[in-house]
Amino acid sequence: MLLNISRDFADKREEINELVGKPFTLEERQELKKTSFNELPVTAASIEIYNLLVLNEGQAQNHCNIEMRPKGVLISFSAAGETYSLVIPFFKLKIYKGRAEEYSFYKDQYFIKIHAGAGQTEVHSFIKKLRHYKADKALPRIEDQE
């Protein structure tokens, strides 16, 4: 779900927390080492997100932030002075490594692609951690049964 969180965030907080969980506690963040990554360059987006990003006049490059939550992720970006978040529960999240320096995050009809250069090891390790965390929190599968 794509939400404008600039206005009435208090009303939307409960809905976001229900979908992806409350933010990690300080202790959990220290254990996980890094639960968010800021200023990731956006290279492409679905039409709904793209229509918001083009409102950023004068910006050479659009950026987004990714925040891990216990049951999903929030991908946030600014558009025309407003802040928007794509709320993705883990069971809806698809992460693809397309081109050599690009990751794609999909949820239903929405997607956003970010640039991660070869020298940006922190970004690559964060995405790897996110993928492992998602796999660990996945629902049990038939193959997992003994």
Short mmCIF file of C-alpha atoms in Angstrom, two decimals:
data_model
loop_
_atom_site.label_atom_id
_atom_site.label_comp_id
_atom_site.label_asym_id
_atom_site.label_seq_id
_atom_site.Cartn_x
_atom_site.Cartn_y
_atom_site.Cartn_z
CA MET A 1 0.00 0.00 0.00
CA LEU A 2 1.28 3.44 -0.94
CA LEU A 3 0.58 6.05 1.75
CA ASN A 4 1.20 9.76 2.14
CA ILE A 5 2.65 9.83 5.65
CA SER A 6 3.22 13.59 5.78
CA ARG A 7 -0.30 14.25 6.96
CA ASP A 8 -2.19 12.45 9.70
CA PHE A 9 0.68 10.05 10.39
CA ALA A 10 -0.79 9.25 13.81
CA ASP A 11 -3.87 7.82 12.10
CA LYS A 12 -1.79 5.75 9.67
CA ARG A 13 0.74 4.52 12.25
CA GLU A 14 -1.63 1.86 13.59
CA GLU A 15 -2.36 0.55 10.08
CA ILE A 16 1.36 0.46 9.21
CA ASN A 17 2.25 -1.27 12.49
CA GLU A 18 -0.44 -3.89 11.86
CA LEU A 19 0.92 -4.67 8.39
CA VAL A 20 4.70 -4.65 8.99
CA GLY A 21 5.07 -4.53 12.77
CA LYS A 22 6.24 -1.81 15.12
CA PRO A 23 9.76 -0.39 14.68
CA PHE A 24 12.51 -2.50 16.20
CA THR A 25 13.48 -1.72 19.78
CA LEU A 26 16.91 -0.29 20.49
CA GLU A 27 18.12 -3.70 21.65
CA GLU A 28 16.89 -5.38 18.44
CA ARG A 29 18.48 -2.67 16.29
CA GLN A 30 21.82 -3.19 18.03
CA GLU A 31 21.54 -6.95 17.51
CA LEU A 32 20.70 -6.56 13.81
CA LYS A 33 23.39 -3.85 13.45
CA LYS A 34 21.49 -1.89 10.75
CA THR A 35 17.73 -1.85 10.17
CA SER A 36 17.49 0.99 7.68
CA PHE A 37 19.38 2.50 4.80
CA ASN A 38 18.99 6.10 3.65
CA GLU A 39 19.55 8.00 0.42
CA LEU A 40 19.39 5.11 -2.04
CA PRO A 41 19.18 6.42 -5.63
CA VAL A 42 15.98 5.44 -7.44
CA THR A 43 16.52 4.29 -11.03
CA ALA A 44 12.96 3.26 -11.99
CA ALA A 45 9.50 2.92 -10.46
CA SER A 46 5.97 1.80 -11.22
CA ILE A 47 3.71 4.39 -12.81
CA GLU A 48 2.03 5.42 -9.53
CA ILE A 49 5.38 6.06 -7.83
CA TYR A 50 6.95 7.57 -10.94
CA ASN A 51 4.10 10.10 -11.20
CA LEU A 52 4.94 11.25 -7.68
CA LEU A 53 8.71 11.33 -8.23
CA VAL A 54 8.45 13.56 -11.31
CA LEU A 55 6.93 16.24 -9.07
CA ASN A 56 10.43 16.78 -7.59
CA GLU A 57 11.44 19.66 -9.83
CA GLY A 58 15.10 20.56 -9.93
CA GLN A 59 16.35 17.33 -8.38
CA ALA A 60 18.89 15.50 -10.51
CA GLN A 61 18.27 12.19 -8.72
CA ASN A 62 15.42 10.88 -6.58
CA HIS A 63 16.26 8.92 -3.43
CA CYS A 64 14.46 6.53 -1.13
CA ASN A 65 14.94 5.05 2.32
CA ILE A 66 14.39 1.41 3.26
CA GLU A 67 13.40 0.49 6.81
CA MET A 68 13.18 -3.11 8.00
CA ARG A 69 10.34 -3.96 10.35
CA PRO A 70 9.59 -7.30 12.08
CA LYS A 71 6.96 -8.27 9.49
CA GLY A 72 7.98 -6.27 6.41
CA VAL A 73 9.63 -3.15 5.03
CA LEU A 74 8.84 0.51 4.46
CA ILE A 75 10.28 2.15 1.37
CA SER A 76 9.91 5.92 1.78
CA PHE A 77 10.58 8.79 -0.61
CA SER A 78 9.79 12.47 -0.96
CA ALA A 79 7.67 14.00 -3.68
CA ALA A 80 6.71 17.68 -3.92
CA GLY A 81 7.52 18.28 -0.28
CA GLU A 82 5.44 15.32 0.93
CA THR A 83 6.71 11.99 2.25
CA TYR A 84 5.29 8.76 0.87
CA SER A 85 5.82 5.19 2.05
CA LEU A 86 5.35 1.93 0.22
CA VAL A 87 4.34 -0.50 2.97
CA ILE A 88 5.27 -4.08 2.05
CA PRO A 89 4.64 -7.09 4.32
CA PHE A 90 7.20 -9.87 3.82
CA PHE A 91 4.67 -12.25 2.29
CA LYS A 92 4.09 -9.69 -0.52
CA LEU A 93 7.73 -8.58 -0.93
CA LYS A 94 9.73 -9.74 -3.95
CA ILE A 95 13.38 -8.68 -4.23
CA TYR A 96 15.23 -9.13 -7.52
CA LYS A 97 18.80 -8.41 -8.49
CA GLY A 98 18.35 -7.34 -12.09
CA ARG A 99 21.22 -5.58 -13.75
CA ALA A 100 24.64 -5.73 -12.15
CA GLU A 101 24.11 -2.61 -10.06
CA GLU A 102 20.35 -2.58 -9.46
CA TYR A 103 17.90 -4.11 -6.98
CA SER A 104 14.13 -4.22 -7.55
CA PHE A 105 11.49 -4.32 -4.81
CA TYR A 106 8.02 -5.46 -5.87
CA LYS A 107 4.63 -5.54 -4.18
CA ASP A 108 1.63 -6.31 -6.37
CA GLN A 109 1.43 -3.55 -9.01
CA TYR A 110 4.07 -1.37 -7.30
CA PHE A 111 7.82 -1.55 -7.79
CA ILE A 112 10.85 0.58 -7.13
CA LYS A 113 14.39 -0.02 -8.36
CA ILE A 114 17.50 1.27 -6.64
CA HIS A 115 21.09 1.67 -7.76
CA ALA A 116 23.80 -0.13 -5.80
CA GLY A 117 27.25 0.30 -7.30
CA ALA A 118 29.95 -2.34 -7.17
CA GLY A 119 31.85 -0.38 -4.53
CA GLN A 120 28.83 0.09 -2.27
CA THR A 121 29.35 -3.00 -0.12
CA GLU A 122 27.21 -1.60 2.70
CA VAL A 123 24.16 -1.47 0.42
CA HIS A 124 24.75 -5.01 -0.87
CA SER A 125 25.21 -6.38 2.64
CA PHE A 126 22.05 -4.59 3.86
CA ILE A 127 19.96 -6.09 1.02
CA LYS A 128 21.47 -9.50 1.76
CA LYS A 129 20.56 -9.12 5.44
CA LEU A 130 17.03 -8.07 4.46
CA ARG A 131 16.62 -11.12 2.22
CA HIS A 132 17.87 -13.47 4.96
CA TYR A 133 15.63 -11.85 7.57
CA LYS A 134 12.64 -12.20 5.22
CA ALA A 135 13.47 -15.89 4.65
CA ASP A 136 13.79 -16.52 8.40
CA LYS A 137 10.38 -14.92 9.06
CA ALA A 138 8.60 -16.73 6.21
CA LEU A 139 5.67 -18.99 6.97
CA PRO A 140 6.50 -22.71 7.15
CA ARG A 141 6.27 -24.60 3.87
CA ILE A 142 5.23 -28.18 3.20
CA GLU A 143 8.84 -29.08 2.40
CA ASP A 144 9.81 -27.95 5.94
CA GLN A 145 7.61 -30.67 7.49
CA GLU A 146 9.30 -33.89 8.54
#
